[in-house]
Coordinates of C-alpha atoms in Angstrom, one line a residue:
Chain N
D1157 CA -17.5 -30.1 -14.3
I1158 CA -16.6 -33.8 -12.8
D1159 CA -14.9 -36.8 -15.1
D1160 CA -13.3 -39.7 -13.3
L1161 CA -9.4 -38.3 -14.3
G1162 CA -11.0 -35.4 -12.0
H1163 CA -11.9 -32.0 -12.0
K1164 CA -12.7 -30.0 -15.5
Y1165 CA -13.7 -26.4 -15.5
H1166 CA -15.0 -25.3 -18.6
L1167 CA -13.9 -21.1 -19.0
E1168 CA -14.9 -18.1 -20.6
L1169 CA -13.2 -15.2 -20.4
V1170 CA -11.6 -12.3 -21.0
L1171 CA -8.0 -11.5 -21.5
E1172 CA -7.1 -7.7 -20.4
D1173 CA -3.9 -6.0 -21.7
V1174 CA -2.2 -5.2 -18.6
L1175 CA -0.2 -2.6 -20.6
D1176 CA -3.3 -1.1 -22.5
K1177 CA -6.1 -1.4 -20.3
D1178 CA -8.6 -1.3 -23.5
S1179 CA -7.1 -3.3 -25.5
T1180 CA -9.5 -7.1 -24.9
V1181 CA -9.6 -10.6 -25.8
N1182 CA -11.9 -13.1 -25.3
C1183 CA -10.6 -16.8 -24.5
T1184 CA -12.2 -20.1 -23.9
A1185 CA -10.1 -22.7 -22.2
E1186 CA -10.4 -26.0 -20.8
V1187 CA -8.1 -27.1 -17.1
L1188 CA -8.3 -30.3 -16.0
Y1189 CA -7.3 -31.1 -12.2
H1190 CA -5.8 -34.1 -11.6
L1191 CA -7.6 -37.0 -9.1
G1192 CA -4.7 -38.8 -7.2
N1193 CA -2.1 -37.0 -8.5
K1194 CA -1.4 -33.9 -7.2
N1195 CA 1.9 -33.5 -8.6
I1196 CA 0.6 -33.2 -12.3
A1197 CA 0.0 -29.8 -13.3
P1198 CA -3.5 -28.7 -14.8
D1199 CA -4.3 -29.8 -18.5
V1200 CA -4.7 -26.2 -20.1
Q1201 CA -6.6 -26.2 -23.3
F1202 CA -7.5 -23.3 -25.0
T1203 CA -8.9 -20.7 -27.6
I1204 CA -8.3 -17.7 -27.9
E1205 CA -10.5 -15.3 -30.3
G1206 CA -7.9 -12.4 -32.9
E1207 CA -5.2 -11.7 -32.1
L1208 CA -3.1 -10.5 -29.4
K1209 CA -1.1 -7.3 -30.1
N1210 CA 2.1 -7.1 -31.5
T1211 CA 5.5 -6.0 -29.2
D1212 CA 8.2 -6.9 -31.9
E1213 CA 9.3 -2.6 -31.1
A1214 CA 9.1 -2.9 -27.4
D1215 CA 10.8 -6.0 -27.5
N1216 CA 13.2 -5.6 -29.6
I1217 CA 14.2 -2.1 -27.6
F1218 CA 14.2 -3.5 -23.9
Y1219 CA 16.9 -6.4 -25.5
S1220 CA 19.1 -4.4 -27.4
R1221 CA 19.3 -2.5 -24.0
I1222 CA 20.0 -5.4 -22.1
K1223 CA 22.5 -6.6 -25.3
S1224 CA 24.1 -3.8 -25.1
L1225 CA 24.6 -2.8 -21.1
E1226 CA 28.3 -3.1 -19.9
K1227 CA 27.6 -5.4 -16.5
E1228 CA 25.3 -7.8 -16.1
L1229 CA 22.4 -6.7 -14.8
V1230 CA 21.2 -6.9 -11.0
A1231 CA 18.7 -5.2 -9.2
E1232 CA 16.1 -5.8 -6.0
N1233 CA 13.1 -5.8 -4.4
I1234 CA 10.8 -4.8 -8.0
P1235 CA 8.0 -3.3 -7.0
D1236 CA 9.8 -1.9 -3.9
S1237 CA 8.2 -1.4 -0.6
H1238 CA 5.6 0.9 -1.6
G1239 CA 4.7 -0.6 -4.8
N1240 CA 6.8 1.4 -7.4
V1241 CA 9.0 -0.2 -9.7
P1242 CA 11.2 2.4 -11.9
P1243 CA 10.7 2.3 -15.2
E1244 CA 13.9 0.7 -16.9
M1245 CA 13.2 -2.4 -14.6
E1246 CA 9.5 -2.6 -16.0
P1247 CA 10.2 -5.2 -18.7
I1248 CA 12.2 -7.3 -15.9
H1249 CA 9.0 -7.3 -13.9
L1250 CA 6.7 -8.1 -16.5
L1251 CA 8.8 -11.1 -17.8
A1252 CA 8.7 -12.1 -14.1
W1253 CA 5.3 -11.9 -14.1
V1254 CA 4.8 -14.6 -17.5
A1255 CA 7.9 -17.2 -15.9
S1256 CA 6.2 -17.2 -12.4
G1257 CA 2.7 -17.0 -14.6
Y1258 CA 4.4 -20.7 -15.8
V1259 CA 5.3 -21.7 -12.3
I1260 CA 2.1 -21.6 -10.7
W1261 CA 0.7 -23.2 -14.1
Q1262 CA 2.8 -26.2 -12.8
N1263 CA 2.8 -26.4 -9.1
S1264 CA -0.9 -25.4 -9.1
T1265 CA -4.2 -27.0 -7.3
E1266 CA -8.2 -26.5 -6.6
N1267 CA -7.0 -25.4 -3.2
T1268 CA -4.4 -23.0 -4.7
K1269 CA -4.2 -19.7 -5.7
L1270 CA -0.9 -17.9 -5.9
Q1271 CA 0.2 -14.7 -7.3
L1272 CA 3.6 -13.0 -7.9
G1273 CA 4.5 -10.8 -4.6
Q1274 CA 7.2 -9.3 -5.2
I1275 CA 10.7 -10.4 -7.2
K1276 CA 12.9 -10.8 -4.5
H1277 CA 16.1 -10.1 -6.3
V1278 CA 17.3 -10.6 -10.4
K1279 CA 20.4 -10.7 -11.6
Q1280 CA 21.3 -12.0 -15.7
M1281 CA 23.5 -14.4 -15.7
K1282 CA 25.9 -14.5 -18.9
R1283 CA 25.7 -16.5 -22.1
S1284 CA 27.2 -18.0 -25.3
D1285 CA 24.7 -16.8 -27.6
E1286 CA 21.4 -15.1 -28.5
Y1287 CA 19.2 -15.9 -25.2
L1288 CA 18.5 -13.2 -22.6
E1289 CA 18.9 -15.1 -19.3
F1290 CA 18.2 -14.3 -15.6
D1291 CA 18.1 -15.7 -12.4
Y1292 CA 14.9 -15.0 -10.5
L1293 CA 14.3 -15.3 -6.9
I1294 CA 10.0 -14.5 -6.4
L1295 CA 7.8 -14.5 -3.2
L1296 CA 4.6 -15.7 -4.3
H1297 CA 1.7 -15.6 -2.0
D1298 CA -1.1 -18.1 -2.3
M1299 CA -4.2 -17.0 -1.2
V1300 CA -6.0 -20.2 0.7
S1301 CA -3.4 -20.2 2.7
Q1302 CA -2.0 -16.6 3.3
E1303 CA 1.7 -18.4 2.9
I1304 CA 4.9 -16.3 1.1
I1305 CA 7.1 -18.5 -1.2
P1306 CA 10.7 -18.3 -2.1
W1307 CA 10.9 -19.5 -6.0
H1308 CA 14.0 -20.2 -7.3
M1309 CA 13.9 -19.7 -11.5
T1310 CA 15.5 -19.2 -14.2
V1311 CA 13.7 -17.3 -17.6
L1312 CA 15.0 -17.5 -21.2
W1313 CA 13.9 -15.3 -23.1
H1314 CA 14.8 -14.3 -26.9
P1315 CA 12.2 -11.9 -28.9
Q1316 CA 11.7 -14.0 -31.6
R1317 CA 11.6 -17.3 -29.3
G1318 CA 9.9 -16.6 -26.6
V1319 CA 10.0 -17.4 -22.8
Q1320 CA 11.9 -19.9 -21.4
V1321 CA 11.0 -20.9 -17.7
T1322 CA 14.0 -23.5 -15.4
Q1323 CA 11.8 -23.8 -12.4
Chain P
D1394 CA 16.0 35.5 1.1
Q1395 CA 16.0 36.5 -2.4
V1396 CA 19.3 34.8 -4.9
L1397 CA 20.5 36.8 -7.3
H1398 CA 21.7 36.7 -10.5
I1399 CA 25.1 39.2 -11.7
V1400 CA 27.0 39.3 -14.8
P1401 CA 30.5 40.9 -13.2
E1402 CA 31.7 43.1 -16.5
T1403 CA 35.2 44.6 -14.5
L1404 CA 37.7 43.5 -12.5
H1405 CA 36.9 46.6 -10.2
Q1406 CA 33.5 45.1 -9.3
V1407 CA 34.6 41.5 -8.4
Q1408 CA 36.2 43.2 -6.0
H1409 CA 33.9 45.0 -5.3
L1410 CA 31.6 41.9 -5.2
Q1411 CA 34.4 39.7 -3.1
H1412 CA 34.0 42.2 -0.4
L1413 CA 30.5 43.0 -0.3
C1414 CA 30.6 38.3 0.0
S1415 CA 33.1 38.5 2.7
T1416 CA 32.3 42.0 5.0
L1417 CA 28.6 40.3 5.2
Q1418 CA 29.1 36.9 4.9
L1419 CA 26.6 36.1 2.0
D1420 CA 25.9 32.2 1.2
L1421 CA 27.5 32.4 -2.6
W1422 CA 26.0 30.0 -5.0
K1423 CA 28.3 29.5 -7.5
P1424 CA 30.9 30.1 -7.6
L1425 CA 31.6 28.4 -4.7
L1426 CA 34.3 30.9 -3.4
P1427 CA 34.4 34.0 -3.5
E1428 CA 37.6 34.1 -5.0
D1429 CA 36.8 32.3 -7.7
I1430 CA 34.4 35.1 -8.4
R1431 CA 35.7 36.0 -12.5
A1432 CA 34.5 39.0 -14.7
G1433 CA 32.1 37.9 -17.1
E1434 CA 31.0 35.2 -15.4
D1435 CA 27.1 33.8 -13.8
L1436 CA 27.4 34.5 -10.7
Q1437 CA 24.4 33.2 -8.4
I1438 CA 24.4 34.8 -4.2
R1439 CA 21.7 34.2 -2.0
I1440 CA 20.4 37.1 -0.3
P1441 CA 19.3 37.1 3.7
A1442 CA 15.9 39.2 4.1
P1443 CA 16.9 41.5 6.4
L1444 CA 19.8 42.6 4.1
V1445 CA 18.0 42.5 1.4
R1446 CA 18.0 46.3 0.4
E1447 CA 21.4 47.4 1.5
V1448 CA 23.5 44.6 -1.2
K1449 CA 20.4 45.8 -4.3
D1450 CA 21.8 49.9 -2.9
S1451 CA 25.7 49.3 -2.8
L1452 CA 25.4 47.1 -6.0
D1453 CA 23.4 50.1 -7.7
Q1454 CA 25.8 52.4 -6.0
C1455 CA 28.9 50.2 -8.1
T1456 CA 26.3 49.7 -11.7
I1457 CA 26.4 45.9 -11.1
S1458 CA 22.7 44.8 -12.4
Y1459 CA 21.6 41.9 -11.4
K1460 CA 18.6 40.1 -12.4
V1461 CA 16.6 38.3 -9.3
L1462 CA 16.4 34.8 -9.4
I1463 CA 14.9 33.5 -6.9
P1464 CA 12.5 36.2 -4.8
D1465 CA 11.2 34.2 -2.0
V1466 CA 13.6 30.8 -1.7
Q1467 CA 11.2 29.9 1.0
E1468 CA 8.4 29.4 -0.9
L1469 CA 10.4 27.4 -2.9
V1470 CA 11.3 25.6 -0.1
D1471 CA 8.0 24.9 1.1
Q1472 CA 6.3 23.6 -1.6
S1473 CA 8.9 21.5 -2.5
M1474 CA 8.9 19.9 1.3
P1475 CA 5.1 19.9 2.7
R1476 CA 5.8 21.0 6.5
E1477 CA 3.9 19.9 9.4
R1478 CA 2.8 22.1 10.5
S1479 CA -0.5 22.5 13.1
S1480 CA -2.4 25.7 12.5
H1481 CA -5.8 26.9 12.3
S1482 CA -7.2 23.7 9.5
Q1483 CA -8.6 20.3 10.8
V1484 CA -6.3 17.9 9.5
P1485 CA -2.9 18.6 9.6
E1486 CA -1.6 20.4 6.5
G1487 CA 1.6 19.4 4.5
Y1488 CA 0.1 15.2 6.0
I1489 CA 0.0 13.2 2.5
Y1490 CA -2.4 11.0 2.4
T1491 CA -1.5 9.9 -1.0
Q1492 CA 1.5 8.7 0.4
Y1493 CA 1.9 5.2 3.0
H1494 CA 3.6 6.6 6.4
P1495 CA 5.7 4.7 9.3
M1496 CA 4.1 3.8 12.4
E1497 CA 6.1 7.0 13.9
E1498 CA 4.0 9.6 11.4
I1499 CA 0.4 7.7 12.0
Y1500 CA 1.0 8.2 15.6
Q1501 CA 2.2 11.5 15.4
W1502 CA -1.0 12.2 13.0
M1503 CA -3.0 10.5 15.6
T1504 CA -2.0 13.4 18.3
Q1505 CA -2.7 16.5 15.4
I1506 CA -5.4 15.3 14.6
Q1507 CA -6.9 15.6 17.8
K1508 CA -4.8 19.0 18.3
S1509 CA -6.5 20.6 15.6
N1510 CA -9.8 19.2 15.6
K1511 CA -11.1 18.8 20.0
E1512 CA -14.5 19.8 19.7
L1513 CA -15.2 16.1 17.3
V1514 CA -12.3 14.1 18.2
T1515 CA -10.7 12.5 20.9
Q1516 CA -7.8 9.6 21.3
H1517 CA -8.8 6.9 23.7
Y1518 CA -6.2 4.1 24.9
L1519 CA -7.1 0.5 23.7
G1520 CA -4.2 -1.2 24.9
K1521 CA -0.7 -2.8 25.3
T1522 CA 1.0 -5.0 21.8
V1523 CA 3.3 -8.1 22.7
E1524 CA 6.3 -4.9 22.4
N1525 CA 5.0 -2.7 25.0
R1526 CA 3.6 -0.3 22.0
P1527 CA 0.5 1.4 22.6
M1528 CA -3.1 1.1 20.8
Y1529 CA -5.1 4.3 20.4
Y1530 CA -8.2 4.4 18.0
L1531 CA -9.9 7.7 17.4
Q1532 CA -13.0 8.8 18.3
I1533 CA -14.8 11.0 16.1
S1534 CA -18.5 12.0 18.2
Q1535 CA -20.5 14.9 17.7
P1536 CA -22.0 16.9 21.1
S1537 CA -25.0 16.3 21.8
D1538 CA -28.0 15.1 24.2
K1539 CA -28.5 11.5 22.9
T1540 CA -26.6 8.7 23.1
K1541 CA -25.7 7.7 19.8
K1542 CA -24.9 4.3 17.8
I1543 CA -21.2 3.3 17.1
I1544 CA -19.6 2.3 13.9
W1545 CA -16.7 1.3 14.1
M1546 CA -13.5 0.6 11.7
D1547 CA -9.9 -1.1 12.4
C1548 CA -7.5 -1.8 9.6
G1549 CA -4.3 -2.9 9.5
I1550 CA -4.9 -6.2 11.3
H1551 CA -2.5 -8.1 9.0
A1552 CA 0.4 -6.3 8.9
R1553 CA 1.1 -6.5 5.2
E1554 CA -2.3 -4.1 3.9
W1555 CA -0.6 -0.6 4.3
I1556 CA -3.6 -0.2 1.9
S1557 CA -5.7 -0.5 5.2
P1558 CA -4.4 1.7 7.5
A1559 CA -3.3 4.0 4.6
F1560 CA -7.5 4.2 4.5
C1561 CA -8.1 5.0 7.5
Q1562 CA -6.6 8.0 7.8
W1563 CA -8.0 8.5 4.3
F1564 CA -11.1 8.0 6.3
V1565 CA -11.2 10.5 9.4
K1566 CA -9.3 13.5 7.2
E1567 CA -12.5 13.2 5.0
I1568 CA -14.8 13.4 7.1
L1569 CA -13.5 16.1 9.7
Q1570 CA -12.4 18.4 6.5
N1571 CA -16.5 17.6 5.3
Y1572 CA -18.8 17.1 8.2
R1573 CA -19.6 21.0 7.7
S1574 CA -20.4 21.4 3.9
D1575 CA -21.7 17.4 3.2
P1576 CA -24.6 16.4 4.4
K1577 CA -24.8 13.4 4.2
I1578 CA -21.9 12.9 6.5
S1579 CA -23.0 15.4 8.7
R1580 CA -26.4 13.9 9.4
L1581 CA -24.0 10.9 9.9
L1582 CA -22.1 12.4 12.6
Q1583 CA -25.6 13.9 13.6
N1584 CA -26.9 10.2 14.5
L1585 CA -24.2 7.7 14.7
D1586 CA -20.4 8.2 16.6
L1587 CA -17.7 6.7 14.3
Y1588 CA -14.8 5.0 16.4
V1589 CA -12.0 4.2 14.0
L1590 CA -8.5 2.6 15.1
P1591 CA -5.9 2.7 12.0
V1592 CA -3.2 0.5 12.9
L1593 CA -4.5 -2.5 15.3
N1594 CA -1.5 -4.9 14.7
I1595 CA 1.3 -2.3 15.5
D1596 CA 4.5 -4.2 15.9
G1597 CA 4.0 -6.3 12.7
Y1598 CA 3.4 -3.6 10.5
I1599 CA 6.3 -1.6 12.3
Y1600 CA 8.5 -5.5 11.2
S1601 CA 7.0 -4.7 7.4
W1602 CA 8.5 -1.5 7.4
E1603 CA 11.2 -2.3 9.0
K1604 CA 12.5 -6.4 8.1
E1605 CA 9.4 -8.4 5.9
R1606 CA 7.8 -6.2 3.6
L1607 CA 4.7 -9.2 3.4
W1608 CA 4.8 -9.7 7.3
R1609 CA 1.7 -10.5 8.0
K1610 CA 1.4 -11.8 11.7
N1611 CA 1.5 -9.5 15.1
R1612 CA 5.3 -10.4 16.5
S1613 CA 4.9 -12.6 19.4
P1614 CA 7.5 -15.3 20.1
Y1615 CA 6.5 -18.5 20.6
M1616 CA 8.9 -22.0 21.4
N1617 CA 11.1 -20.3 23.0
G1618 CA 11.7 -17.9 20.5
T1619 CA 12.7 -19.4 17.2
C1620 CA 9.1 -19.0 15.5
Y1621 CA 7.1 -15.5 15.8
G1622 CA 3.7 -14.1 15.0
T1623 CA -0.4 -15.3 15.8
D1624 CA -2.2 -14.2 13.1
L1625 CA -4.7 -12.0 14.8
N1626 CA -7.8 -12.6 12.3
R1627 CA -7.7 -16.1 13.8
N1628 CA -7.3 -14.7 17.2
F1629 CA -11.0 -13.8 18.3
N1630 CA -13.0 -16.4 20.6
S1631 CA -15.7 -17.3 17.1
S1632 CA -14.8 -21.2 16.9
W1633 CA -11.4 -20.8 17.3
G1634 CA -9.0 -23.4 16.4
S1635 CA -11.8 -25.2 14.2
I1636 CA -11.0 -25.0 10.5
G1637 CA -8.9 -22.6 8.1
V1638 CA -6.2 -22.3 11.1
S1639 CA -2.7 -23.6 12.0
Y1640 CA -1.5 -24.8 15.5
N1641 CA 1.7 -24.1 14.2
C1642 CA 3.7 -20.8 15.1
S1643 CA 5.7 -20.7 12.2
S1644 CA 2.7 -21.0 9.5
E1645 CA 0.7 -17.6 8.1
I1646 CA -2.8 -18.4 9.6
F1647 CA -1.6 -20.0 12.6
C1648 CA -4.3 -18.7 15.7
G1649 CA -2.1 -18.2 18.2
S1650 CA -2.1 -20.6 21.5
G1651 CA -5.7 -20.2 23.0
P1652 CA -8.4 -17.6 21.6
E1653 CA -7.3 -14.4 22.4
S1654 CA -3.7 -14.8 23.7
E1655 CA -2.6 -12.2 21.7
P1656 CA -2.3 -8.3 24.3
E1657 CA -3.0 -6.6 20.1
T1658 CA -6.6 -9.0 19.9
R1659 CA -7.6 -8.9 24.0
A1660 CA -7.5 -5.2 24.6
V1661 CA -10.2 -4.5 21.0
A1662 CA -12.4 -7.4 21.6
Q1663 CA -12.4 -5.9 25.9
L1664 CA -13.8 -2.5 24.1
I1665 CA -16.2 -3.8 21.5
E1666 CA -18.0 -6.5 24.3
R1667 CA -17.8 -3.3 26.6
K1668 CA -19.9 -1.0 23.9
K1669 CA -21.2 -4.1 22.2
S1670 CA -25.5 -3.0 22.9
D1671 CA -24.6 0.3 20.8
I1672 CA -22.4 -0.3 18.5
L1673 CA -24.4 -0.4 14.8
C1674 CA -21.6 -1.4 13.1
Y1675 CA -18.2 -3.5 12.7
L1676 CA -15.9 -2.5 9.4
T1677 CA -12.7 -4.1 9.2
I1678 CA -10.5 -3.4 6.3
H1679 CA -7.9 -5.6 5.1
S1680 CA -6.4 -6.0 0.7
Y1681 CA -6.3 -7.4 -0.7
G1682 CA -9.4 -9.2 -3.7
Q1683 CA -11.9 -6.3 -3.6
Y1684 CA -14.4 -8.0 -1.8
I1685 CA -17.3 -7.1 0.5
L1686 CA -17.2 -10.2 2.6
I1687 CA -20.0 -11.1 5.2
P1688 CA -20.3 -13.2 8.1
Y1689 CA -19.7 -16.6 8.1
G1690 CA -16.7 -17.5 7.4
S1691 CA -16.5 -21.0 10.6
T1692 CA -18.8 -22.3 8.4
T1693 CA -22.1 -21.9 5.6
T1694 CA -24.7 -21.8 7.7
P1695 CA -25.7 -18.4 7.3
P1696 CA -26.2 -15.9 9.4
S1697 CA -29.9 -14.1 10.3
N1698 CA -29.7 -11.5 8.9
S1699 CA -27.9 -12.5 6.4
E1700 CA -30.5 -11.2 3.7
E1701 CA -30.1 -7.6 5.2
L1702 CA -26.8 -7.8 5.1
M1703 CA -26.5 -9.0 1.2
H1704 CA -28.4 -6.4 -0.1
V1705 CA -26.8 -3.7 2.3
A1706 CA -23.0 -5.0 0.8
E1707 CA -24.8 -5.0 -2.5
K1708 CA -25.6 -1.7 -2.5
A1709 CA -22.0 -0.3 -1.2
A1710 CA -20.7 -2.2 -3.9
A1711 CA -22.7 -0.8 -6.7
A1712 CA -21.5 2.5 -5.1
L1713 CA -17.8 1.7 -4.7
T1714 CA -18.6 0.5 -8.8
G1715 CA -19.7 3.8 -9.7
K1716 CA -17.1 5.5 -8.8
Y1717 CA -14.0 4.0 -10.6
G1718 CA -15.7 1.0 -12.7
T1719 CA -13.3 -1.0 -10.0
S1720 CA -15.6 -4.2 -9.3
Y1721 CA -16.5 -5.5 -6.1
E1722 CA -17.5 -9.3 -4.6
V1723 CA -20.0 -9.7 -2.5
G1724 CA -20.6 -12.8 -0.2
S1725 CA -19.9 -14.8 2.8
T1726 CA -16.2 -15.9 3.1
S1727 CA -16.6 -19.8 3.6
S1728 CA -19.1 -19.2 0.2
I1729 CA -16.5 -17.5 -2.3
L1730 CA -12.7 -17.3 -0.4
Y1731 CA -12.3 -19.5 2.0
S1732 CA -13.1 -21.3 5.4
N1733 CA -11.9 -19.6 8.1
S1734 CA -12.2 -19.5 12.1
G1735 CA -11.5 -17.3 15.3
S1736 CA -11.8 -13.9 12.5
S1737 CA -12.8 -10.6 14.2
R1738 CA -16.0 -10.6 11.8
D1739 CA -17.1 -13.3 12.9
W1740 CA -17.1 -12.9 16.6
A1741 CA -18.7 -9.1 16.4
H1742 CA -21.2 -10.5 15.1
M1743 CA -21.3 -13.9 17.5
I1744 CA -21.7 -11.4 20.0
G1745 CA -24.8 -9.6 18.8
I1746 CA -23.7 -7.0 16.4
P1747 CA -25.7 -6.5 13.7
F1748 CA -23.5 -5.3 10.8
P1749 CA -20.3 -7.1 10.9
Y1750 CA -18.2 -6.3 7.3
T1751 CA -14.9 -7.1 6.1
F1752 CA -13.6 -5.2 3.1
E1753 CA -10.6 -5.9 1.1
L1754 CA -9.5 -3.8 -1.1
R1755 CA -7.2 -3.1 -4.3
D1756 CA -6.5 -5.3 -6.0
K1757 CA -6.6 -8.6 -7.5
G1758 CA -3.8 -10.1 -8.0
T1759 CA -1.8 -7.7 -9.7
H1760 CA 0.0 -5.2 -7.1
G1761 CA -1.4 -7.7 -4.1
F1762 CA 0.1 -6.4 -1.2
V1763 CA 2.2 -3.8 -2.9
L1764 CA 0.3 -1.6 -3.9
P1765 CA 1.8 1.7 -5.9
P1766 CA 1.0 5.1 -4.4
D1767 CA -0.8 6.1 -6.7
Q1768 CA -4.1 4.4 -6.4
I1769 CA -3.8 5.0 -2.8
Q1770 CA -6.7 7.9 -3.9
P1771 CA -8.5 5.8 -6.6
T1772 CA -9.2 3.2 -3.8
C1773 CA -10.0 5.3 -0.5
E1774 CA -12.0 7.4 -2.9
E1775 CA -14.0 4.9 -4.7
T1776 CA -14.2 3.0 -0.7
M1777 CA -15.4 6.2 0.6

């Protein structure tokens, strides 16, 4: 679809749970890429048919584990060169994925196709409140230019309050 | 060699065991030193094979009871650590195709493959890389009196796409292990010669192992050594430098200082040019994205035989999906991916090779270039 304000796309897609390939949910979305000003993120509207799986149990286990660490978590190269992620780092990896989704959205145009390539470095930051805070250095890969783009993001997370990302 | 488990009961037995250990210089696993042997406590000791009988007789004489904990130490060692061994088998025993291998090991593997398969395989020198490393390809050819058409396949033109060289190695192994038993492969080799280049961008591949995992280009120095690397898949003489490239060395798609400016490009181009009238099919393996791509990238004008190219590609994609359900998209690079010029595949078609294809293997971005090793086997099997 083409408008005066930019280009609008109507999408019908299927969401698949990364952790459970059989769990899928239908989704419709509308994406508007703004004409002219490329610094505005595309507008996204979407509806999901049905419900997403409840992840409270896994969330709380991860939350308690991190909260009970004596020293703040620090890690590098997730996955490693061979593609391996140690099991205890999997939630850190997933969190980065979600957060990078936000970064990608905020920085996408019709001429980019960004993916998370690798977490170069992640450091947990001490907080006085109940949130967990992680400082990530990630590498994004853009399929179109083939460039690898390092990106710094700070991610806040709480099991009930969700994810917040500052770029 | 055997490992025995003993629990000495008396001081006399302890002394006997200590004596045995020191005179025969036996390898105590538990405890560490003979002086720590105690009555009532576990003793574990490794006996070299030639001494096993003598030691057991001695223990029997003193009525010291023992249990054989490990009947064959070497067997255990072999199981836990595959050894590279040349023998009568067609492929190097112990070479793990479901793991990624550094260049040193791939060089050794090529030598080994030729040695164990002399009747079929010859290793050929192609040229030298920027950093002076030798480039080799393997020719798999069944002796025959007729000249056969050639299928060429190269892997690893982009350093970070590790699944690509892994696939080339897998492919060679599969052909060599099954050409006698599999009628399809045997018919293939009766009619065609296979030329496989397991790693085209050797310097870049090594760099991605040692320094920067997501490196893509070769290691050609530019700007007085302040900038490195040409994208070899933008460096071929097919509408070079026209679209989908950068003239800036710092870009991942830098096309070099001119068509075929890079030694790696020249090495491959020279051979293919020489053999072009016999080459039926040019395959170049990349990742990621799950595509089978036909010419062109440099223009949306379809090639003359695009219908046939598409037809074959669609059949290939269907066969691939049939294995594990992995879906591959088929089409020309310019229509389903992006525009690019100077690609090896476009060049192959332009010089007259009828069936050039670019494969982009798994996945679709979940792991991207850093595909975990447990996906090597399924990726290779379905692509095969």
